[in-house]
Amino acid sequence: MYKLIIKGGKPLKGTIKAAGSKNSSLPILFSSILADEAITLSNTPQLSDISTTLRLLMSMGADFILESDSSLFVDSSKLNNLVADYDLVKTMRASILVLGPMLTKYGKAKVSLPGGCAIGTRPVNLHLQALEELGAKIEVKNGYIYAQTDGLVGTDIHFDQVTVTATENIIMAATLAKGTTTINNAAQEPEVSDLCHCLNKMGAKISGIGTLIITIEGVKKLHGTDYFVCSDRIESATYLVAAAITGGSITVKNTNPQVMRSVLGKLIEIGADIKTSKNSITLNMNGKRPKAVNIKTSTYPNFPTDMQAQFTALNTIAEGHSTITENIFENRFMHIPELMRMGADLNLEGNTVICKGVKSLTGAHLMATDLRASASLVLAGLAAKGTTTIERVYHLDRGYETIEEKLKLLGADVERVQD
Ligand code: UD1
């Protein structure tokens, strides 16, 4: 197993390129099941979640060619095994995204239930309910979802709770359903829109993209396409916080400031100078200590839960008190005890963290627990005095492409070492 060793205290400086979005690439890769031909994706990130998705698709009969570091040719047009096995699904919850495409194209699917994870129970009841409303027969037994249909039929669906992957699953299922499906209270996340744009290029008829009401007119078949995946707003934002927490100044290129307004607003509130162009963001702390900011996570376009842990790390060394309220996942606080071991003054009350900023953190031996919690520990390590060792780096590799290389480019003292 690998670990990261970080010698903290260096302000980050320089320019990096954002990777393509993980949370766009995953549903788009699963959407390849819907097409009667291969698709070619560019700007895909090099992440273990992408390899897991490709392994899952291959286990069902798909083929792929890695055309370059960030370009993939994927042919999932003829699957011969309609089973998503536990061994692969358990490592990545987003595997539930095979269900909608497989069911609508082949009329049946057997998909392992993903189970809980470090950030909460994360049920899939809303995916299943909505598929039933489209006419699927669903049974859950022995840890598997068994779904079948003689053909899905479009209908009006209302999600009681905004859910990103359930919205994506139902959009994909509805593309090949008979008639029109309307999804009310749909997730408006940019990654959902990216999936819709790709599906429309494949011949789907989706409107209302990026709004709370998405309408999908079913078509008989989808064809192959080329698609350029959008940039990863969470990766970009994480590097901006890395610059802010170290009092540095960086530019992130190939990114989209338009979809990061809530996060950029908070960075301005902490005292950062932010300059944006159409596809780049520059942050300069001018060597200042950040000011504490209150955070409440919510659905897009509000502050993303995937940036909560990173802003908690930032608040630990900020001037003043802050509260950080997590409204999306009930248990997304695995980073709190680890940050406290570095000297952070944090108090967890229900779903709110009360943070009193301290002047500095000290390096410690830490355990990564989930993707974004691990990112927050890296940020804390970059700001801390002394050496921080982070175990279980595989959590970071799920969502951050070559993280130590990008941090080194910005002047950080960080090494990946094998146990
Ligand atoms: C996606 C993102 C993840 C992000 C999250 C919230 C991907 C691959 N992952 O996860 O990075 O943190 O959105 O922005 O895109 N819920 C139910 N029943 C369901 C489905 C969801 O109760 O059937 C609940 C969840 O437990 C959670 C809330 O709805 O409390 C929102 O979760 P959801 O948007 O579905 O998260 P994911 O799609 O899993």
CSV table of C-alpha atoms and ligand atoms in Angstrom, one decimal:
chain,number,residue,atom,x,y,z
A,1,MET,CA,0.0,0.0,0.0
A,2,TYR,CA,1.1,3.5,-0.7
A,3,LYS,CA,1.3,6.5,1.6
A,4,LEU,CA,1.9,10.2,1.1
A,5,ILE,CA,4.5,12.0,3.1
A,6,ILE,CA,4.1,15.7,3.2
A,7,LYS,CA,6.5,18.3,4.6
A,8,GLY,CA,4.2,21.2,5.2
A,9,GLY,CA,4.6,25.0,5.3
A,10,LYS,CA,5.3,25.8,1.7
A,11,PRO,CA,3.0,28.3,-0.1
A,12,LEU,CA,1.8,26.8,-3.3
A,13,LYS,CA,2.7,28.7,-6.5
A,14,GLY,CA,2.3,28.0,-10.2
A,15,THR,CA,-0.2,26.7,-12.8
A,16,ILE,CA,-1.9,23.4,-13.3
A,17,LYS,CA,-4.4,22.0,-15.7
A,18,ALA,CA,-7.7,20.6,-14.3
A,19,ALA,CA,-8.5,17.0,-15.1
A,20,GLY,CA,-11.7,15.9,-16.8
A,21,SER,CA,-14.6,15.3,-14.4
A,22,LYS,CA,-14.9,12.0,-12.6
A,23,ASN,CA,-18.6,12.4,-11.9
A,24,SER,CA,-19.3,13.1,-15.6
A,25,SER,CA,-17.1,10.4,-17.0
A,26,LEU,CA,-18.7,7.7,-14.9
A,27,PRO,CA,-22.3,8.1,-16.0
A,28,ILE,CA,-21.1,8.8,-19.6
A,29,LEU,CA,-19.1,5.5,-19.6
A,30,PHE,CA,-22.2,3.6,-18.4
A,31,SER,CA,-24.3,5.4,-21.1
A,32,SER,CA,-22.1,3.5,-23.7
A,33,ILE,CA,-24.3,0.5,-22.9
A,34,LEU,CA,-27.3,2.3,-24.5
A,35,ALA,CA,-25.6,2.9,-27.9
A,36,ASP,CA,-25.6,0.5,-30.8
A,37,GLU,CA,-22.0,1.6,-31.7
A,38,ALA,CA,-18.9,2.5,-29.8
A,39,ILE,CA,-18.3,5.9,-28.2
A,40,THR,CA,-15.1,7.9,-28.0
A,41,LEU,CA,-14.5,10.0,-24.9
A,42,SER,CA,-11.8,12.6,-24.5
A,43,ASN,CA,-10.8,14.5,-21.4
A,44,THR,CA,-11.4,11.5,-19.2
A,45,PRO,CA,-9.3,11.6,-16.0
A,46,GLN,CA,-6.8,8.8,-15.0
A,47,LEU,CA,-8.5,7.5,-11.9
A,48,SER,CA,-9.1,4.2,-10.2
A,49,ASP,CA,-12.9,4.8,-10.4
A,50,ILE,CA,-12.5,5.0,-14.2
A,51,SER,CA,-10.6,1.7,-14.2
A,52,THR,CA,-13.2,0.1,-12.0
A,53,THR,CA,-16.0,1.2,-14.4
A,54,LEU,CA,-14.1,-0.2,-17.4
A,55,ARG,CA,-13.5,-3.5,-15.6
A,56,LEU,CA,-17.2,-3.7,-14.8
A,57,LEU,CA,-18.2,-3.0,-18.4
A,58,MET,CA,-15.6,-5.6,-19.6
A,59,SER,CA,-17.0,-8.2,-17.2
A,60,MET,CA,-20.3,-7.8,-19.0
A,61,GLY,CA,-18.8,-8.1,-22.5
A,62,ALA,CA,-17.6,-4.6,-23.4
A,63,ASP,CA,-14.3,-3.7,-25.1
A,64,PHE,CA,-12.2,-0.6,-24.8
A,65,ILE,CA,-9.1,1.0,-26.2
A,66,LEU,CA,-7.1,3.6,-24.3
A,67,GLU,CA,-6.3,5.9,-27.2
A,68,SER,CA,-4.2,8.3,-25.1
A,69,ASP,CA,-3.9,9.3,-21.4
A,70,SER,CA,-7.2,11.0,-21.5
A,71,SER,CA,-9.0,9.5,-24.5
A,72,LEU,CA,-11.0,6.2,-24.5
A,73,PHE,CA,-12.8,4.3,-27.2
A,74,VAL,CA,-15.5,2.2,-25.5
A,75,ASP,CA,-17.7,-0.4,-27.2
A,76,SER,CA,-20.4,-1.6,-24.9
A,77,SER,CA,-22.9,-2.1,-27.7
A,78,LYS,CA,-23.2,-5.9,-27.3
A,79,LEU,CA,-23.2,-7.1,-23.7
A,80,ASN,CA,-23.3,-10.9,-23.2
A,81,ASN,CA,-23.5,-11.0,-19.4
A,82,LEU,CA,-26.2,-8.8,-17.8
A,83,VAL,CA,-24.7,-9.1,-14.3
A,84,ALA,CA,-22.9,-6.4,-12.3
A,85,ASP,CA,-21.0,-8.5,-9.7
A,86,TYR,CA,-20.6,-7.6,-6.0
A,87,ASP,CA,-16.8,-7.7,-6.2
A,88,LEU,CA,-16.7,-4.7,-8.5
A,89,VAL,CA,-19.8,-2.9,-7.3
A,90,LYS,CA,-18.6,-2.9,-3.7
A,91,THR,CA,-15.6,-0.8,-4.5
A,92,MET,CA,-17.6,1.9,-6.3
A,93,ARG,CA,-21.1,3.0,-5.4
A,94,ALA,CA,-21.6,4.7,-8.8
A,95,SER,CA,-21.7,1.2,-10.3
A,96,ILE,CA,-25.5,1.4,-9.7
A,97,LEU,CA,-25.4,3.5,-12.9
A,98,VAL,CA,-25.3,0.2,-15.0
A,99,LEU,CA,-28.9,-0.6,-13.9
A,100,GLY,CA,-30.9,1.9,-15.9
A,101,PRO,CA,-29.0,1.5,-19.2
A,102,MET,CA,-28.9,-2.4,-19.0
A,103,LEU,CA,-32.5,-2.7,-18.1
A,104,THR,CA,-33.8,-0.4,-20.8
A,105,LYS,CA,-31.7,-1.9,-23.6
A,106,TYR,CA,-31.8,-5.6,-22.7
A,107,GLY,CA,-35.0,-5.8,-20.6
A,108,LYS,CA,-33.2,-7.3,-17.6
A,109,ALA,CA,-30.4,-6.7,-15.2
A,110,LYS,CA,-28.9,-8.2,-12.1
A,111,VAL,CA,-26.9,-5.7,-10.1
A,112,SER,CA,-25.3,-6.1,-6.7
A,113,LEU,CA,-26.6,-3.7,-4.1
A,114,PRO,CA,-23.8,-1.2,-3.4
A,115,GLY,CA,-24.2,-1.2,0.4
A,116,GLY,CA,-23.2,1.6,2.7
A,117,CYS,CA,-19.9,3.5,2.8
A,118,ALA,CA,-17.8,5.7,5.0
A,119,ILE,CA,-20.0,8.8,4.5
A,120,GLY,CA,-23.3,7.2,5.3
A,121,THR,CA,-25.9,4.5,4.5
A,122,ARG,CA,-26.5,5.9,0.9
A,123,PRO,CA,-29.6,3.8,-0.1
A,124,VAL,CA,-30.7,3.3,-3.7
A,125,ASN,CA,-34.4,3.2,-3.0
A,126,LEU,CA,-35.1,6.3,-5.2
A,127,HIS,CA,-33.4,4.7,-8.2
A,128,LEU,CA,-35.5,1.5,-7.7
A,129,GLN,CA,-38.8,3.4,-7.1
A,130,ALA,CA,-38.4,5.5,-10.2
A,131,LEU,CA,-37.5,2.5,-12.4
A,132,GLU,CA,-40.7,0.7,-11.1
A,133,GLU,CA,-42.7,3.8,-12.1
A,134,LEU,CA,-41.3,3.3,-15.6
A,135,GLY,CA,-42.7,-0.2,-15.5
A,136,ALA,CA,-39.7,-2.3,-14.2
A,137,LYS,CA,-40.4,-5.3,-12.0
A,138,ILE,CA,-37.8,-5.2,-9.2
A,139,GLU,CA,-36.9,-7.8,-6.6
A,140,VAL,CA,-34.1,-7.5,-4.1
A,141,LYS,CA,-32.7,-10.8,-2.8
A,142,ASN,CA,-29.3,-12.2,-1.7
A,143,GLY,CA,-27.8,-8.7,-1.9
A,144,TYR,CA,-28.7,-8.3,-5.6
A,145,ILE,CA,-31.2,-6.2,-7.5
A,146,TYR,CA,-33.1,-8.3,-10.1
A,147,ALA,CA,-34.8,-6.0,-12.6
A,148,GLN,CA,-36.8,-6.9,-15.6
A,149,THR,CA,-39.3,-5.4,-18.1
A,150,ASP,CA,-41.0,-6.1,-21.4
A,151,GLY,CA,-40.2,-2.5,-22.3
A,152,LEU,CA,-40.1,0.6,-20.1
A,153,VAL,CA,-42.8,3.2,-20.6
A,154,GLY,CA,-42.3,6.9,-20.1
A,155,THR,CA,-44.1,8.6,-17.2
A,156,ASP,CA,-44.0,11.5,-14.7
A,157,ILE,CA,-41.5,11.0,-12.0
A,158,HIS,CA,-41.0,13.1,-8.9
A,159,PHE,CA,-38.0,12.7,-6.7
A,160,ASP,CA,-38.8,13.6,-3.1
A,161,GLN,CA,-35.1,14.3,-2.6
A,162,VAL,CA,-32.6,15.7,-5.1
A,163,THR,CA,-30.3,12.8,-6.1
A,164,VAL,CA,-27.6,13.0,-8.7
A,165,THR,CA,-27.0,9.4,-9.7
A,166,ALA,CA,-30.7,8.4,-9.5
A,167,THR,CA,-31.5,11.4,-11.8
A,168,GLU,CA,-28.8,10.1,-14.2
A,169,ASN,CA,-30.0,6.4,-14.0
A,170,ILE,CA,-33.6,7.4,-14.8
A,171,ILE,CA,-32.5,9.8,-17.7
A,172,MET,CA,-30.5,6.9,-19.2
A,173,ALA,CA,-33.4,4.4,-18.7
A,174,ALA,CA,-35.9,6.9,-20.2
A,175,THR,CA,-33.9,7.5,-23.4
A,176,LEU,CA,-35.0,4.1,-24.8
A,177,ALA,CA,-38.4,3.9,-23.1
A,178,LYS,CA,-41.6,4.2,-25.0
A,179,GLY,CA,-43.1,7.7,-24.8
A,180,THR,CA,-42.1,10.7,-22.7
A,181,THR,CA,-40.7,10.8,-19.2
A,182,THR,CA,-40.6,13.9,-17.1
A,183,ILE,CA,-38.3,14.0,-14.1
A,184,ASN,CA,-39.4,16.6,-11.5
A,185,ASN,CA,-37.0,17.8,-8.8
A,186,ALA,CA,-34.1,16.6,-11.0
A,187,ALA,CA,-30.5,17.1,-9.9
A,188,GLN,CA,-29.1,20.2,-11.6
A,189,GLU,CA,-25.5,19.3,-11.1
A,190,PRO,CA,-23.3,20.2,-14.1
A,191,GLU,CA,-22.3,16.5,-14.4
A,192,VAL,CA,-26.0,15.6,-15.0
A,193,SER,CA,-26.1,18.2,-17.8
A,194,ASP,CA,-22.8,16.8,-19.3
A,195,LEU,CA,-24.4,13.3,-19.4
A,196,CYS,CA,-27.5,14.8,-21.1
A,197,HIS,CA,-25.5,16.6,-23.7
A,198,CYS,CA,-23.5,13.4,-24.5
A,199,LEU,CA,-26.8,11.4,-24.8
A,200,ASN,CA,-28.3,14.0,-27.1
A,201,LYS,CA,-25.2,13.6,-29.3
A,202,MET,CA,-26.0,9.9,-29.3
A,203,GLY,CA,-29.5,10.6,-30.7
A,204,ALA,CA,-31.5,11.0,-27.4
A,205,LYS,CA,-34.1,13.7,-27.1
A,206,ILE,CA,-33.6,15.4,-23.7
A,207,SER,CA,-34.8,18.9,-22.9
A,208,GLY,CA,-34.8,21.0,-19.7
A,209,ILE,CA,-31.1,20.2,-19.2
A,210,GLY,CA,-29.7,21.9,-16.1
A,211,THR,CA,-33.2,22.7,-14.7
A,212,LEU,CA,-35.4,21.0,-12.0
A,213,ILE,CA,-37.6,19.5,-14.7
A,214,ILE,CA,-36.0,17.3,-17.3
A,215,THR,CA,-38.0,15.8,-20.1
A,216,ILE,CA,-36.9,12.7,-22.1
A,217,GLU,CA,-38.7,11.7,-25.3
A,218,GLY,CA,-37.9,8.0,-25.8
A,219,VAL,CA,-36.2,7.0,-29.1
A,220,LYS,CA,-35.8,3.5,-30.7
A,221,LYS,CA,-32.0,3.5,-30.6
A,222,LEU,CA,-28.9,5.5,-29.8
A,223,HIS,CA,-25.7,5.6,-32.0
A,224,GLY,CA,-22.0,6.1,-31.3
A,225,THR,CA,-20.5,9.6,-30.8
A,226,ASP,CA,-17.3,11.5,-29.8
A,227,TYR,CA,-17.6,13.5,-26.6
A,228,PHE,CA,-15.3,15.9,-24.7
A,229,VAL,CA,-16.0,15.5,-20.9
A,230,CYS,CA,-16.3,18.7,-18.9
A,231,SER,CA,-13.6,19.6,-16.3
A,232,ASP,CA,-13.7,18.5,-12.7
A,233,ARG,CA,-15.0,21.3,-10.6
A,234,ILE,CA,-14.2,19.5,-7.3
A,235,GLU,CA,-10.6,18.8,-8.3
A,236,SER,CA,-10.2,22.4,-9.4
A,237,ALA,CA,-11.7,23.7,-6.2
A,238,THR,CA,-9.5,21.4,-4.0
A,239,TYR,CA,-6.3,22.8,-5.6
A,240,LEU,CA,-7.6,26.4,-5.0
A,241,VAL,CA,-8.2,25.6,-1.4
A,242,ALA,CA,-4.6,24.1,-1.3
A,243,ALA,CA,-3.3,27.4,-2.4
A,244,ALA,CA,-5.5,29.3,0.1
A,245,ILE,CA,-4.6,27.2,3.1
A,246,THR,CA,-0.8,27.6,2.3
A,247,GLY,CA,-1.1,31.4,1.7
A,248,GLY,CA,-0.1,30.8,-2.0
A,249,SER,CA,-1.1,31.9,-5.5
A,250,ILE,CA,-2.0,29.5,-8.2
A,251,THR,CA,-3.8,29.3,-11.6
A,252,VAL,CA,-6.0,26.4,-12.6
A,253,LYS,CA,-6.4,26.1,-16.4
A,254,ASN,CA,-8.9,24.1,-18.4
A,255,THR,CA,-11.6,24.7,-15.8
A,256,ASN,CA,-15.0,26.3,-15.8
A,257,PRO,CA,-15.5,29.1,-13.2
A,258,GLN,CA,-19.2,29.4,-14.2
A,259,VAL,CA,-20.0,26.1,-12.4
A,260,MET,CA,-18.0,27.0,-9.3
A,261,ARG,CA,-19.7,30.2,-8.2
A,262,SER,CA,-20.7,29.1,-4.7
A,263,VAL,CA,-17.1,27.9,-3.9
A,264,LEU,CA,-15.5,30.9,-5.5
A,265,GLY,CA,-17.8,33.1,-3.4
A,266,LYS,CA,-16.6,31.4,-0.2
A,267,LEU,CA,-12.9,31.8,-1.3
A,268,ILE,CA,-13.5,35.5,-1.8
A,269,GLU,CA,-15.1,35.6,1.7
A,270,ILE,CA,-11.9,34.0,3.3
A,271,GLY,CA,-9.9,36.9,1.8
A,272,ALA,CA,-8.6,35.4,-1.5
A,273,ASP,CA,-8.1,37.5,-4.6
A,274,ILE,CA,-9.9,35.6,-7.4
A,275,LYS,CA,-9.6,36.3,-11.1
A,276,THR,CA,-11.4,34.3,-13.7
A,277,SER,CA,-11.4,34.0,-17.4
A,278,LYS,CA,-13.6,31.8,-19.6
A,279,ASN,CA,-11.6,28.7,-18.7
A,280,SER,CA,-9.2,29.5,-15.9
A,281,ILE,CA,-9.2,30.7,-12.3
A,282,THR,CA,-6.4,32.4,-10.5
A,283,LEU,CA,-6.3,32.6,-6.7
A,284,ASN,CA,-3.9,34.8,-4.7
A,285,MET,CA,-3.9,34.9,-0.9
A,286,ASN,CA,-1.1,37.6,-0.9
A,287,GLY,CA,0.4,35.7,2.0
A,288,LYS,CA,-2.6,36.4,4.3
A,289,ARG,CA,-4.1,34.1,6.8
A,290,PRO,CA,-7.6,33.1,5.7
A,291,LYS,CA,-10.7,34.4,7.5
A,292,ALA,CA,-13.2,31.8,8.9
A,293,VAL,CA,-16.3,31.2,6.7
A,294,ASN,CA,-19.5,29.4,7.6
A,295,ILE,CA,-20.5,26.6,5.2
A,296,LYS,CA,-23.8,24.8,4.6
A,297,THR,CA,-23.8,22.1,2.0
A,298,SER,CA,-26.7,21.8,-0.4
A,299,THR,CA,-27.5,20.7,-3.9
A,300,TYR,CA,-26.2,22.6,-7.0
A,301,PRO,CA,-25.9,25.5,-7.5
A,302,ASN,CA,-25.3,25.8,-3.8
A,303,PHE,CA,-22.2,24.8,-1.9
A,304,PRO,CA,-21.2,21.1,-2.7
A,305,THR,CA,-20.9,18.4,-0.1
A,306,ASP,CA,-17.8,17.2,-2.0
A,307,MET,CA,-16.0,20.4,-0.9
A,308,GLN,CA,-17.1,20.3,2.8
A,309,ALA,CA,-14.1,18.5,4.1
A,310,GLN,CA,-11.6,20.7,2.3
A,311,PHE,CA,-13.2,23.9,3.6
A,312,THR,CA,-13.2,22.4,7.1
A,313,ALA,CA,-9.5,22.0,6.8
A,314,LEU,CA,-9.2,25.6,5.6
A,315,ASN,CA,-11.3,26.8,8.6
A,316,THR,CA,-9.1,25.0,11.1
A,317,ILE,CA,-6.3,27.5,10.5
A,318,ALA,CA,-8.5,30.5,9.7
A,319,GLU,CA,-8.9,33.6,11.8
A,320,GLY,CA,-12.1,33.4,13.8
A,321,HIS,CA,-14.9,30.9,14.5
A,322,SER,CA,-17.0,29.1,11.9
A,323,THR,CA,-19.7,26.5,11.6
A,324,ILE,CA,-19.8,23.8,8.9
A,325,THR,CA,-23.2,22.1,8.4
A,326,GLU,CA,-23.5,19.0,6.3
A,327,ASN,CA,-27.0,18.6,4.9
A,328,ILE,CA,-26.5,15.9,2.2
A,329,PHE,CA,-24.7,12.9,3.9
A,330,GLU,CA,-25.4,12.1,7.6
A,331,ASN,CA,-21.9,10.9,8.4
A,332,ARG,CA,-19.5,12.8,6.3
A,333,PHE,CA,-17.2,13.7,9.2
A,334,MET,CA,-14.5,11.1,9.1
A,335,HIS,CA,-11.8,13.8,8.7
A,336,ILE,CA,-12.8,15.5,12.0
A,337,PRO,CA,-10.9,13.3,14.5
A,338,GLU,CA,-7.9,13.2,12.1
A,339,LEU,CA,-7.8,17.0,11.8
A,340,MET,CA,-8.0,17.2,15.7
A,341,ARG,CA,-5.0,15.0,15.9
A,342,MET,CA,-3.1,17.8,14.0
A,343,GLY,CA,-4.2,20.4,16.6
A,344,ALA,CA,-7.5,21.6,15.1
A,345,ASP,CA,-10.1,22.9,17.5
A,346,LEU,CA,-13.3,21.2,16.2
A,347,ASN,CA,-16.5,20.1,17.9
A,348,LEU,CA,-19.1,18.0,16.2
A,349,GLU,CA,-22.7,18.6,17.2
A,350,GLY,CA,-25.2,16.7,15.1
A,351,ASN,CA,-24.5,17.6,11.5
A,352,THR,CA,-22.6,20.7,12.4
A,353,VAL,CA,-18.9,21.2,13.1
A,354,ILE,CA,-18.0,24.1,15.3
A,355,CYS,CA,-14.5,25.3,14.5
A,356,LYS,CA,-12.3,27.7,16.3
A,357,GLY,CA,-9.4,28.7,14.0
A,358,VAL,CA,-5.9,27.9,15.4
A,359,LYS,CA,-2.7,29.7,14.3
A,360,SER,CA,-1.2,26.5,13.0
A,361,LEU,CA,-1.5,22.7,12.7
A,362,THR,CA,1.2,20.2,13.4
A,363,GLY,CA,2.1,17.3,11.2
A,364,ALA,CA,0.8,13.8,12.3
A,365,HIS,CA,0.4,10.2,11.1
A,366,LEU,CA,-3.1,10.1,9.6
A,367,MET,CA,-5.5,7.5,8.0
A,368,ALA,CA,-7.4,8.4,4.8
A,369,THR,CA,-11.0,7.2,5.1
A,370,ASP,CA,-12.9,8.3,2.0
A,371,LEU,CA,-12.2,10.4,-1.1
A,372,ARG,CA,-12.9,13.9,0.0
A,373,ALA,CA,-11.9,13.4,3.7
A,374,SER,CA,-8.5,12.3,2.4
A,375,ALA,CA,-8.2,15.4,0.3
A,376,SER,CA,-8.8,17.5,3.4
A,377,LEU,CA,-6.0,15.7,5.2
A,378,VAL,CA,-3.6,16.4,2.3
A,379,LEU,CA,-4.6,20.1,2.5
A,380,ALA,CA,-4.1,20.2,6.3
A,381,GLY,CA,-0.7,18.5,5.8
A,382,LEU,CA,0.4,21.1,3.3
A,383,ALA,CA,-0.4,23.8,5.8
A,384,ALA,CA,1.0,22.1,8.9
A,385,LYS,CA,4.3,22.5,10.6
A,386,GLY,CA,6.5,19.4,10.2
A,387,THR,CA,5.8,16.1,8.5
A,388,THR,CA,2.4,14.5,7.8
A,389,THR,CA,2.0,10.9,6.7
A,390,ILE,CA,-1.2,9.8,5.1
A,391,GLU,CA,-2.0,6.1,4.9
A,392,ARG,CA,-4.4,4.4,2.4
A,393,VAL,CA,-3.8,6.8,-0.5
A,394,TYR,CA,-6.0,4.6,-2.7
A,395,HIS,CA,-8.9,6.6,-1.5
A,396,LEU,CA,-7.3,9.7,-3.1
A,397,ASP,CA,-6.5,7.8,-6.3
A,398,ARG,CA,-10.3,7.3,-6.9
A,399,GLY,CA,-10.8,11.0,-7.6
A,400,TYR,CA,-7.5,12.9,-7.9
A,401,GLU,CA,-5.3,12.2,-10.9
A,402,THR,CA,-1.6,12.0,-10.0
A,403,ILE,CA,-2.2,14.2,-7.0
A,404,GLU,CA,1.4,14.3,-5.8
A,405,GLU,CA,2.7,15.2,-9.2
A,406,LYS,CA,0.3,18.2,-9.5
A,407,LEU,CA,1.2,19.3,-5.9
A,408,LYS,CA,4.9,19.0,-6.7
A,409,LEU,CA,4.4,21.2,-9.8
A,410,LEU,CA,3.0,23.8,-7.4
A,411,GLY,CA,6.1,23.6,-5.2
A,412,ALA,CA,4.8,21.2,-2.5
A,413,ASP,CA,7.2,18.9,-0.7
A,414,VAL,CA,5.2,15.6,-1.1
A,415,GLU,CA,6.3,12.0,-1.8
A,416,ARG,CA,4.4,8.8,-2.5
A,417,VAL,CA,6.1,5.9,-0.9
A,418,GLN,CA,5.3,2.2,-0.7
A,419,ASP,CA,5.1,0.4,2.6
B,1,UD1,C1,-23.3,12.0,-6.2
B,1,UD1,C2,-21.8,12.1,-6.5
B,1,UD1,C3,-21.1,12.4,-5.1
B,1,UD1,C4,-21.7,13.6,-4.4
B,1,UD1,C5,-23.3,13.4,-4.3
B,1,UD1,C6,-24.0,14.7,-3.8
B,1,UD1,C7,-21.4,10.7,-8.4
B,1,UD1,C8,-20.7,9.5,-8.9
B,1,UD1,N1,-21.3,10.9,-7.1
B,1,UD1,O1,-23.4,10.8,-5.4
B,1,UD1,O2,-19.7,12.7,-5.4
B,1,UD1,O3,-21.2,13.7,-3.1
B,1,UD1,O4,-23.8,13.1,-5.6
B,1,UD1,O5,-23.7,15.8,-4.6
B,1,UD1,O6,-21.9,11.6,-9.1
B,1,UD1,N2,-30.5,9.1,-1.4
B,1,UD1,C9,-31.5,8.3,-1.0
B,1,UD1,N3,-32.0,7.3,-1.8
B,1,UD1,C10,-31.5,7.1,-3.0
B,1,UD1,C11,-30.5,8.0,-3.5
B,1,UD1,C12,-30.0,9.0,-2.7
B,1,UD1,O7,-31.9,8.4,0.2
B,1,UD1,O8,-32.0,6.2,-3.7
B,1,UD1,C13,-30.0,10.2,-0.6
B,1,UD1,C14,-28.5,10.0,-0.2
B,1,UD1,O9,-28.3,9.1,0.9
B,1,UD1,C15,-28.1,11.4,0.1
B,1,UD1,C16,-28.9,12.3,-0.9
B,1,UD1,O10,-30.0,11.4,-1.3
B,1,UD1,O11,-28.4,11.8,1.4
B,1,UD1,C17,-28.1,12.7,-2.1
B,1,UD1,O12,-27.4,11.7,-2.6
B,1,UD1,P1,-27.1,11.5,-4.2
B,1,UD1,O13,-27.2,12.8,-4.9
B,1,UD1,O14,-27.9,10.4,-4.7
B,1,UD1,O15,-25.6,11.1,-4.2
B,1,UD1,P2,-24.9,10.2,-5.2
B,1,UD1,O16,-25.6,10.3,-6.5
B,1,UD1,O17,-24.7,8.8,-4.6
